[in-house]
mmCIF file with all atom_site columns, C-alpha atoms and ligand atoms in Angstrom:
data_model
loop_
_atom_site.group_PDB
_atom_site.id
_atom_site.type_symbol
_atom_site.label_atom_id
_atom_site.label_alt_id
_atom_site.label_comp_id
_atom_site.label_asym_id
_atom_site.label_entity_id
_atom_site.label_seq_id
_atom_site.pdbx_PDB_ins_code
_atom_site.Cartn_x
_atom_site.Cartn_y
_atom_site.Cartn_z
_atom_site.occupancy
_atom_site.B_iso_or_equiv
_atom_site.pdbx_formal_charge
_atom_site.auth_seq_id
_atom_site.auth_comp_id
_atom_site.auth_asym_id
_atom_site.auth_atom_id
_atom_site.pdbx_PDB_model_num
ATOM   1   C CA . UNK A 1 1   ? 2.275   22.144  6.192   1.00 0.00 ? 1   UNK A CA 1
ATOM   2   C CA . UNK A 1 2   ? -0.890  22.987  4.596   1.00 0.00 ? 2   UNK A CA 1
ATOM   3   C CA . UNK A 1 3   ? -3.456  20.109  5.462   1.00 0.00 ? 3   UNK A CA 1
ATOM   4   C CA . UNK A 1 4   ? -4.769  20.603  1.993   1.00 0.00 ? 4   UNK A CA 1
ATOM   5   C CA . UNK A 1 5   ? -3.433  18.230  -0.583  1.00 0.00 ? 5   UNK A CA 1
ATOM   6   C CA . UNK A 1 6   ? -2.510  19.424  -3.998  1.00 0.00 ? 6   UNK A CA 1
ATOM   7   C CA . UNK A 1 7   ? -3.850  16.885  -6.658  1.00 0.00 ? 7   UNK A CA 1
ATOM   8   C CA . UNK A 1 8   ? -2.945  16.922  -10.300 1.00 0.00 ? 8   UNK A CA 1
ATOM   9   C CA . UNK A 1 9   ? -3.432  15.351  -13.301 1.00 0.00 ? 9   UNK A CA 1
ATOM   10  C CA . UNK A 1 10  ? -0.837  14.146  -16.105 1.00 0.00 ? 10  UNK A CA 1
ATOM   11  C CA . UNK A 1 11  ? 1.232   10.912  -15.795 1.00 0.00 ? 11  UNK A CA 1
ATOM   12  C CA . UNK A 1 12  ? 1.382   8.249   -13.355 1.00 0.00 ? 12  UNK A CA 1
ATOM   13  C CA . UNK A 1 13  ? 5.036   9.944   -12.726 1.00 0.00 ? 13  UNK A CA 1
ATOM   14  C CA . UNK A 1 14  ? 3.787   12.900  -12.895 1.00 0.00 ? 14  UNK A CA 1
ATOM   15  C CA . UNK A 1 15  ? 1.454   12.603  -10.032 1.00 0.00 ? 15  UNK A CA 1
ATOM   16  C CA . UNK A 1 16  ? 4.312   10.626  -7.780  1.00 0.00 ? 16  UNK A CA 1
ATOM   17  C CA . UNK A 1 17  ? 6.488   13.059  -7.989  1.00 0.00 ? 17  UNK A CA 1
ATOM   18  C CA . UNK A 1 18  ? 3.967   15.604  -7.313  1.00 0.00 ? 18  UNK A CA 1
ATOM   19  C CA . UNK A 1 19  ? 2.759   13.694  -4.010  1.00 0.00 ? 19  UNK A CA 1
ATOM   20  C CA . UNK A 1 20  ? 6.136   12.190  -3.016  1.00 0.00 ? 20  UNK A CA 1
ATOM   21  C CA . UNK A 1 21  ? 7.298   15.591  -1.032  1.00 0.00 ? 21  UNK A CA 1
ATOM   22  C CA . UNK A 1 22  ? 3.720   16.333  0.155   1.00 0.00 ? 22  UNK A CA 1
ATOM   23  C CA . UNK A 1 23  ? 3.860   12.716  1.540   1.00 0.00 ? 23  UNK A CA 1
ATOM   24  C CA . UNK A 1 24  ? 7.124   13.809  3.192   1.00 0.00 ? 24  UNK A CA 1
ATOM   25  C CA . UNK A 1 25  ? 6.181   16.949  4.758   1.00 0.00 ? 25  UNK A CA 1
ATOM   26  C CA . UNK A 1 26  ? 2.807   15.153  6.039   1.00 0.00 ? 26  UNK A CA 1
ATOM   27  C CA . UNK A 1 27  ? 4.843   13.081  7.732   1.00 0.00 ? 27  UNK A CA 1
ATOM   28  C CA . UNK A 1 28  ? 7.954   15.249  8.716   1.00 0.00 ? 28  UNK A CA 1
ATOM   29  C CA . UNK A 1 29  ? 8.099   15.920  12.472  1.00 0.00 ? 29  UNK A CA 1
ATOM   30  C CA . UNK A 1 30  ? 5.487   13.108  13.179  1.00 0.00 ? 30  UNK A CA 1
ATOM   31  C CA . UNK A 1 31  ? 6.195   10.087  14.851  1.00 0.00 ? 31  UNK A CA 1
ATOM   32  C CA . UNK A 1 32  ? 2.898   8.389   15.468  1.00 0.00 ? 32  UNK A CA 1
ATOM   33  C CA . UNK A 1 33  ? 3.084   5.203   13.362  1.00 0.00 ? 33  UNK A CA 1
ATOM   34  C CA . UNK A 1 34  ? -0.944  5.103   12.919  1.00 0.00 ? 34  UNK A CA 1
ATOM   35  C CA . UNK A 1 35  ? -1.146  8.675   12.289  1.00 0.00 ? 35  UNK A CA 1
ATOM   36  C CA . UNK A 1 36  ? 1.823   8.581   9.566   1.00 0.00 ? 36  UNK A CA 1
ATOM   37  C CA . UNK A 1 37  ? -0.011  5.290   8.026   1.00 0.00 ? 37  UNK A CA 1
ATOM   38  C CA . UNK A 1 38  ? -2.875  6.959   7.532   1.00 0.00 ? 38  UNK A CA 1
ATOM   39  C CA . UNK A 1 39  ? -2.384  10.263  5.954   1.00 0.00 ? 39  UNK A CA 1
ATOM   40  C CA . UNK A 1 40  ? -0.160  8.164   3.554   1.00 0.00 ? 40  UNK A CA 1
ATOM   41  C CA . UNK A 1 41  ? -3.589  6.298   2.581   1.00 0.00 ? 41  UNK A CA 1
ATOM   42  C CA . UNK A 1 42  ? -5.542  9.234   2.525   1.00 0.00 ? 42  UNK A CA 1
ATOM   43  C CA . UNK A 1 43  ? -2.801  10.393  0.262   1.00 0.00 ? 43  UNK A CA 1
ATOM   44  C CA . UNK A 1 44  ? -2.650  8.277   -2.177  1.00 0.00 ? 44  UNK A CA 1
ATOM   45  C CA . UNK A 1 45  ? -6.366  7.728   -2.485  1.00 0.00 ? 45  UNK A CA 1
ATOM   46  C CA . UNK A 1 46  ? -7.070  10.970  -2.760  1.00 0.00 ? 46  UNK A CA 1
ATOM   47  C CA . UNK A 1 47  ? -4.405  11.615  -5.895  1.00 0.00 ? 47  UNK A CA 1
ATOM   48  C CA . UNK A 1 48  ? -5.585  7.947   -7.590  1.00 0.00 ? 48  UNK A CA 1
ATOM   49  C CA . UNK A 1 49  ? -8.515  7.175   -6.454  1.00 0.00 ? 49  UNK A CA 1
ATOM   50  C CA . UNK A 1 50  ? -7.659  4.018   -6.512  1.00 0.00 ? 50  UNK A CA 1
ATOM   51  C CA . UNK A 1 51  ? -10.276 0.887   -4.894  1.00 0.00 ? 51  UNK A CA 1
ATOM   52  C CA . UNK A 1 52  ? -8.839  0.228   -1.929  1.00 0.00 ? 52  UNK A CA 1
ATOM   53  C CA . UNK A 1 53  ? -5.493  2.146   -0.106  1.00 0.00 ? 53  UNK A CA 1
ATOM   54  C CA . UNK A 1 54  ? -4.383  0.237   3.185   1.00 0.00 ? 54  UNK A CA 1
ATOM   55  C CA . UNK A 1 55  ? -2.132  -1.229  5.871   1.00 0.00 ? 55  UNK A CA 1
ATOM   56  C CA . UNK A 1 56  ? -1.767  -4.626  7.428   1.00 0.00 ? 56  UNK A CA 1
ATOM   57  C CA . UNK A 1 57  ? 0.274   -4.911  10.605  1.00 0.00 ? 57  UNK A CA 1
ATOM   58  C CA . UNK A 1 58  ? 1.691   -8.262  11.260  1.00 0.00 ? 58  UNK A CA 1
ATOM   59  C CA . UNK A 1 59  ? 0.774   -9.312  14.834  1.00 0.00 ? 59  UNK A CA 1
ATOM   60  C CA . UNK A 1 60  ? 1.077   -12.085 16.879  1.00 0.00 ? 60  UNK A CA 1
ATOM   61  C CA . UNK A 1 61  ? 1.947   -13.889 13.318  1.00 0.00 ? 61  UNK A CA 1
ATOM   62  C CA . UNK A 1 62  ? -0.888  -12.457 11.469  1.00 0.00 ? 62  UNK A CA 1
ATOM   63  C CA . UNK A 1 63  ? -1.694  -10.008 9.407   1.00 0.00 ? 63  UNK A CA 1
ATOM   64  C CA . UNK A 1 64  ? -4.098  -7.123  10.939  1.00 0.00 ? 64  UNK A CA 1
ATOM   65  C CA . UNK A 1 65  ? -6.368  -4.511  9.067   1.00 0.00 ? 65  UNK A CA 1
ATOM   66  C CA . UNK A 1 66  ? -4.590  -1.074  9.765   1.00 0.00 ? 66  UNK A CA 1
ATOM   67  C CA . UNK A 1 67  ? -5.270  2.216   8.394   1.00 0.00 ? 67  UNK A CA 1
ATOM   68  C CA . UNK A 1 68  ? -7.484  2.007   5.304   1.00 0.00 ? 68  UNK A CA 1
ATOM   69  C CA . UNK A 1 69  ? -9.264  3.787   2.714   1.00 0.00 ? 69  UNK A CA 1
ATOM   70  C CA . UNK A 1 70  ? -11.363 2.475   0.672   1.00 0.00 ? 70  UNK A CA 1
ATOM   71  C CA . UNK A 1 71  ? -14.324 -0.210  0.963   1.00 0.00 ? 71  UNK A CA 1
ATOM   72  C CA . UNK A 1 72  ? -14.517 -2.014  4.438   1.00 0.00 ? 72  UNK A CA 1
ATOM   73  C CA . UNK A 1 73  ? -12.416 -4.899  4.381   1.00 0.00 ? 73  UNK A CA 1
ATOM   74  C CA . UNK A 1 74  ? -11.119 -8.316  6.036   1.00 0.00 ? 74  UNK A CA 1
ATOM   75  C CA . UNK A 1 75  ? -9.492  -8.179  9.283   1.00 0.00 ? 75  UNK A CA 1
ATOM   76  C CA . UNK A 1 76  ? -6.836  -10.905 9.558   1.00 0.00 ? 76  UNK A CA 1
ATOM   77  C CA . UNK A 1 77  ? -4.600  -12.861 6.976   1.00 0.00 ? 77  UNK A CA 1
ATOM   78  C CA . UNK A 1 78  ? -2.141  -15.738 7.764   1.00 0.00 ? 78  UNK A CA 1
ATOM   79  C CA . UNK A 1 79  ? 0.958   -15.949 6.896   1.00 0.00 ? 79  UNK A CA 1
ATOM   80  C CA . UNK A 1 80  ? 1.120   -17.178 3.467   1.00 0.00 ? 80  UNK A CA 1
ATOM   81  C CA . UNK A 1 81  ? -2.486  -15.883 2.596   1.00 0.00 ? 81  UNK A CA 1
ATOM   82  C CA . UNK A 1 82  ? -3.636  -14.417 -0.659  1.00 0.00 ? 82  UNK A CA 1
ATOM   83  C CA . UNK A 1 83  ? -1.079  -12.040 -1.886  1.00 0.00 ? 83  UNK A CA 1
ATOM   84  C CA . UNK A 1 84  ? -0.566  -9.633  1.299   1.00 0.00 ? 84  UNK A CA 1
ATOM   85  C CA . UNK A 1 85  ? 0.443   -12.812 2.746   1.00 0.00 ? 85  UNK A CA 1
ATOM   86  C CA . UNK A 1 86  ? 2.537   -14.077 -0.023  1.00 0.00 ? 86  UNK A CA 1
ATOM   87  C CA . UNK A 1 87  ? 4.285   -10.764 0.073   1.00 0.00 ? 87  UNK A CA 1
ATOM   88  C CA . UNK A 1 88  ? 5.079   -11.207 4.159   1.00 0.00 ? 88  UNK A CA 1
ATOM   89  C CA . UNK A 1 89  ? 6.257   -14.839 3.338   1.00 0.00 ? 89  UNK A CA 1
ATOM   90  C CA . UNK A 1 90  ? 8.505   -13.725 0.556   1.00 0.00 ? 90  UNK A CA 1
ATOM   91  C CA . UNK A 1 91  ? 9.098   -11.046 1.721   1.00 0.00 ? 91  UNK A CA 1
ATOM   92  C CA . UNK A 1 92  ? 9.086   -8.931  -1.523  1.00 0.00 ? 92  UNK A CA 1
ATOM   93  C CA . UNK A 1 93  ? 6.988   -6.562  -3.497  1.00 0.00 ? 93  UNK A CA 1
ATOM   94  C CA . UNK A 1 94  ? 4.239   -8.214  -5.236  1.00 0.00 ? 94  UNK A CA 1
ATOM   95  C CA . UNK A 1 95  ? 2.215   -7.421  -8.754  1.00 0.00 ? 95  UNK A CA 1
ATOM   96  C CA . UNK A 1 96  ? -0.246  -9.186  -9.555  1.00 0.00 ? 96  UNK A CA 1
ATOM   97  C CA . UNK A 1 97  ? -1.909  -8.053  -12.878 1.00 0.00 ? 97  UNK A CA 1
ATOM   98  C CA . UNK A 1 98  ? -5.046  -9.734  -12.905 1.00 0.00 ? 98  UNK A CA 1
ATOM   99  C CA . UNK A 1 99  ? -6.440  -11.406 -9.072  1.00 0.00 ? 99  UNK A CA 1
ATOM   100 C CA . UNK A 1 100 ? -8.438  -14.110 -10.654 1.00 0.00 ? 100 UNK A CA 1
ATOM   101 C CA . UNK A 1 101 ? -4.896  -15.812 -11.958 1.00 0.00 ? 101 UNK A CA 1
ATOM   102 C CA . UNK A 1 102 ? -3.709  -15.151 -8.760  1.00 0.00 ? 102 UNK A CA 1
ATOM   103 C CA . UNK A 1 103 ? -3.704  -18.450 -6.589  1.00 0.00 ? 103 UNK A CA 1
ATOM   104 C CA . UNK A 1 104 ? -5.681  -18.193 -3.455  1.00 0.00 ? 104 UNK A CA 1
ATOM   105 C CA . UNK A 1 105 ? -6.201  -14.235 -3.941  1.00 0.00 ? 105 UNK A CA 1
ATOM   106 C CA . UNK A 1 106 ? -8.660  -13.151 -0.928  1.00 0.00 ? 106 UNK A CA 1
ATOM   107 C CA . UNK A 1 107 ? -11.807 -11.300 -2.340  1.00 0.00 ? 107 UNK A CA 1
ATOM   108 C CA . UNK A 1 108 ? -12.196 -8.820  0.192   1.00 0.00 ? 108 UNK A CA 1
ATOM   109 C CA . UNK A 1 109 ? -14.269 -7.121  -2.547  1.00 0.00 ? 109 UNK A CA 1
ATOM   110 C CA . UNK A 1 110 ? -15.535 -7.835  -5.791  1.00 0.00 ? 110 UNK A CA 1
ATOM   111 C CA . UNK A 1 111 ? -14.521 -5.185  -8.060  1.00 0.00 ? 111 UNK A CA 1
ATOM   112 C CA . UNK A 1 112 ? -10.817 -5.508  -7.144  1.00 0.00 ? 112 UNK A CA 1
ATOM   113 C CA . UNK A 1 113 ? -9.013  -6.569  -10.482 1.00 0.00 ? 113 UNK A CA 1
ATOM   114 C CA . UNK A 1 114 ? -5.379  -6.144  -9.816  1.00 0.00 ? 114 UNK A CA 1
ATOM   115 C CA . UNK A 1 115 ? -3.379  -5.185  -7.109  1.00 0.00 ? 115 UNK A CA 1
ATOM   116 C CA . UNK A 1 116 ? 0.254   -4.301  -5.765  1.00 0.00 ? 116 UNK A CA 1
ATOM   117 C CA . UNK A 1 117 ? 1.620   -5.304  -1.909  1.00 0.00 ? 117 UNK A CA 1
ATOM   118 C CA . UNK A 1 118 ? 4.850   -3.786  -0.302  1.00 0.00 ? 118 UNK A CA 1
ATOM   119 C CA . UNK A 1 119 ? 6.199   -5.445  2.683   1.00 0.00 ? 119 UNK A CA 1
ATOM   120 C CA . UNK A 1 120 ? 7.236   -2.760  4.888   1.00 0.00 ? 120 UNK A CA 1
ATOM   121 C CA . UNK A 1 121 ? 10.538  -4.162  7.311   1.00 0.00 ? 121 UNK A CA 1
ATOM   122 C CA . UNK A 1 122 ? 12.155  -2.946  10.505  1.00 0.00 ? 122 UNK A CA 1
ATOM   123 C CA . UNK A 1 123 ? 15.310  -2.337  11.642  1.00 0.00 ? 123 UNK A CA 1
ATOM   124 C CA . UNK A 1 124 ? 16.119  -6.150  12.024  1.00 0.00 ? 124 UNK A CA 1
ATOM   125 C CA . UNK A 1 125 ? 14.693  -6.767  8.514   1.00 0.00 ? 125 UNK A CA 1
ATOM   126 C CA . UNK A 1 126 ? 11.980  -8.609  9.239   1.00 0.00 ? 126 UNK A CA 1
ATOM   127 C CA . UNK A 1 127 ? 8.161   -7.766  7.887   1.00 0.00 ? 127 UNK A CA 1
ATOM   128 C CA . UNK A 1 128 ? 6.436   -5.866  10.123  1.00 0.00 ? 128 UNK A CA 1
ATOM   129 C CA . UNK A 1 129 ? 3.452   -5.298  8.009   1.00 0.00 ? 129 UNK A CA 1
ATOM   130 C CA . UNK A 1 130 ? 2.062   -4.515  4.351   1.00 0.00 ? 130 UNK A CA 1
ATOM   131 C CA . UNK A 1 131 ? 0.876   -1.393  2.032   1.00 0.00 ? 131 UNK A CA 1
ATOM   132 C CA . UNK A 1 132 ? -1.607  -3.093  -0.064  1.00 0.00 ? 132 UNK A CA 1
ATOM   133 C CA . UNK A 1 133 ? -3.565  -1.188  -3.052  1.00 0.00 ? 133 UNK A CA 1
ATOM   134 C CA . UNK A 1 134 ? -6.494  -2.783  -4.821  1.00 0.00 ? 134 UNK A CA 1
ATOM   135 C CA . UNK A 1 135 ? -7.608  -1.423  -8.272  1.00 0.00 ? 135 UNK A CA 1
ATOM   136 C CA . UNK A 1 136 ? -10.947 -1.608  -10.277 1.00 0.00 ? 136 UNK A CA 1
ATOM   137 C CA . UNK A 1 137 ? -8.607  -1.656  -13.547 1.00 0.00 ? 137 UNK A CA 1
ATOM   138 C CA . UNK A 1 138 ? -6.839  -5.059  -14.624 1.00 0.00 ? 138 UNK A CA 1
ATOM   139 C CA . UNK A 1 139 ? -2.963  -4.490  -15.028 1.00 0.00 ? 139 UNK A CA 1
ATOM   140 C CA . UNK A 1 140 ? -3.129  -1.096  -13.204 1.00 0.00 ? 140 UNK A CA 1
ATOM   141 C CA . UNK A 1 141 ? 0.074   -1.243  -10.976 1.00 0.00 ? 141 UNK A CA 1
ATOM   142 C CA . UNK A 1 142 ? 4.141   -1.667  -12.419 1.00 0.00 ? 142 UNK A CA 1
ATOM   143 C CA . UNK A 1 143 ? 7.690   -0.725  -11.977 1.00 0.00 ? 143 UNK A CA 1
ATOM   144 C CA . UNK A 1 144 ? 6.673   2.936   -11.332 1.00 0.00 ? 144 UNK A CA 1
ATOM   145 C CA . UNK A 1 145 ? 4.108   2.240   -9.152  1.00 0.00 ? 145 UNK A CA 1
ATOM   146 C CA . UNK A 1 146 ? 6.555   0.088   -6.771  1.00 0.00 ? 146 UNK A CA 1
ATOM   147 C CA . UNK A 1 147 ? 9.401   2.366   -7.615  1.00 0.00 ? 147 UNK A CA 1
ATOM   148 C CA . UNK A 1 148 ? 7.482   5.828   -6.018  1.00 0.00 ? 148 UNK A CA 1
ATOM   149 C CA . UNK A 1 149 ? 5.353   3.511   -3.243  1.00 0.00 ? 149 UNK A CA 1
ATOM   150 C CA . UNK A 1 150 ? 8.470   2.076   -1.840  1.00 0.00 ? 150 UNK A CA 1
ATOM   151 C CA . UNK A 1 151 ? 9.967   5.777   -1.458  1.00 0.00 ? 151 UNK A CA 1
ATOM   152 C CA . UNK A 1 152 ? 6.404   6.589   0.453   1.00 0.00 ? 152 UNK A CA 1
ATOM   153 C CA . UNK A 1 153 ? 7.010   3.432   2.593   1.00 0.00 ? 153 UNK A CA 1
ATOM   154 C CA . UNK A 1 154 ? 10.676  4.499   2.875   1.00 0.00 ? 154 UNK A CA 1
ATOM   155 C CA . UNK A 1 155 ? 9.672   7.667   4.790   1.00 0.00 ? 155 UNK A CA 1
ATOM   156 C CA . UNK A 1 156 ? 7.672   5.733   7.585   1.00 0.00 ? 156 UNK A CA 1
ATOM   157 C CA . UNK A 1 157 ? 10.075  5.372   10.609  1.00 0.00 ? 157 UNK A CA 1
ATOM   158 C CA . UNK A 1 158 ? 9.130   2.295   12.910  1.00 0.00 ? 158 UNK A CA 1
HETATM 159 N N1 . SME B 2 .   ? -6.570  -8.797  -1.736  1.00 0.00 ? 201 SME B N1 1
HETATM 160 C C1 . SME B 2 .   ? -5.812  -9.057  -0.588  1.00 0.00 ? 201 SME B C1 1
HETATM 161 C C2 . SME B 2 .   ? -6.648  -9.077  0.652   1.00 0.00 ? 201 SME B C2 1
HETATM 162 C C3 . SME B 2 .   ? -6.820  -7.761  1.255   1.00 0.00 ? 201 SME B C3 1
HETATM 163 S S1 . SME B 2 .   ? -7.980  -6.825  0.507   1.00 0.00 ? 201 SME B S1 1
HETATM 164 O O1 . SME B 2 .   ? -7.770  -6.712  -0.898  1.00 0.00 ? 201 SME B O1 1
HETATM 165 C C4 . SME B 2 .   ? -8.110  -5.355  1.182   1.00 0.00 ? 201 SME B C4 1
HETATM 166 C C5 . SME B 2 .   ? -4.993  -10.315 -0.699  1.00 0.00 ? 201 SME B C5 1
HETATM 167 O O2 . SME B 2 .   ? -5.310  -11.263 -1.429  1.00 0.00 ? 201 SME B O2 1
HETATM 168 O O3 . SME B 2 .   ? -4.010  -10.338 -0.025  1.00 0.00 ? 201 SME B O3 1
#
C-alpha cells in the first residue's frame, strides 16, 4: 500500500473508521511484531495527535518500553504499576479520565491528563504486553476509543 497515510477530520468515529483499514493494509502481509507495533503508533499519532502513542512488552515479568511515539518515556513497570500495570494485572482495558485520581499513576510526563491501556494477549490468553495512549485533554478516551483500538490490537498476530 501507499506509505502515505490519509488523515481526516470529522468525528472521533469518523477518523477510526477511516484509519481502521489503512491500519490493516499497513500491516497485511507483515509479520514482524516490532515493525507491525510501530506503524500502528505512527498511525494513530499521526490521525490524533494524541501525547503519547506506545507499546509495553511484558518481559521477564515486567513491563518494557516498545515502540513509541510521542515524548521519551520510562522504561520498565512492574506488575501492578500505575495503570499499564493495573491493566496487565487485571487484565482488562483501562480508562482512566483524569491521572491525578488515578492511584499510583506513573508521571512519565507532565502534561499527560488522561489516558486509555489495552492489554494485548496471546494465544494462551495471557498478557503479553500493553497499547497505552496518553492525552493532554482530561476525559479524552471512551467506549469508542476502546471499541476501534481493540480492533487495531486485534489485527497484530503474535
Ligand atoms: N502513564 C503510564 C506510564 C507510562 S507513560 O504514560 C508512557 C502508567 O501509569 O501506566
Amino acid at each position: 500500500m501507499a506509505e502515505d497515510l490519509l488523515i481526516v477530520k470529522g468525528s472521533k468515529e469518523e477518523r477510526y473508521q477511516s484509519l481502521l483499514p489503512q491500519v490493516r493494509g499497513l500491516l497485511d502481509g507483515e509479520t514482524d511484531l516490532i515493525a507491525n507495533l510501530a506503524n500502528i503508533c505512527g498511525a494513530l499519532k499521526e490521525q490524533f495527535n494524541w501525547l503519547w502513542v506506545g507499546f509495553y512488552l511484558v518481559k521477564k515479568e515486567e513491563l518494557v518500553l516498545g515502540p513509541f511515539q510521542g515524548p521519551v518515556a520510562c522504561t520498565r513497570i512492574k506488575k501492578g504499576k500505575g495503570v499499564c500495570g493495573a491493566a496487565w494485572e487485571q487484565k482488562k482495558v483501562l480508562i482512566v479520565p483524569d491521572v491525578e485520581k488515578f492511584p499510583g499513576h506513573i508521571a512519565c510526563s507532565s502534561l499527560s491528563r488522561s489516558e486509555i491501556v489495552l492489554p494485548l494477549f496471546d494465544q494462551q490468553k495471557e498478557v503479553m504486553g500493553v497499547l497505552d495512549i496518553d492525552s493532554t485533554k482530561l476525559n479524552e478516551f471512551d467506549s469508542t476509543d476502546q471499541h476501534f483500538l481493540q480492533k487495531i490490537i486485534d489485527l497484530i498476530t503474535f
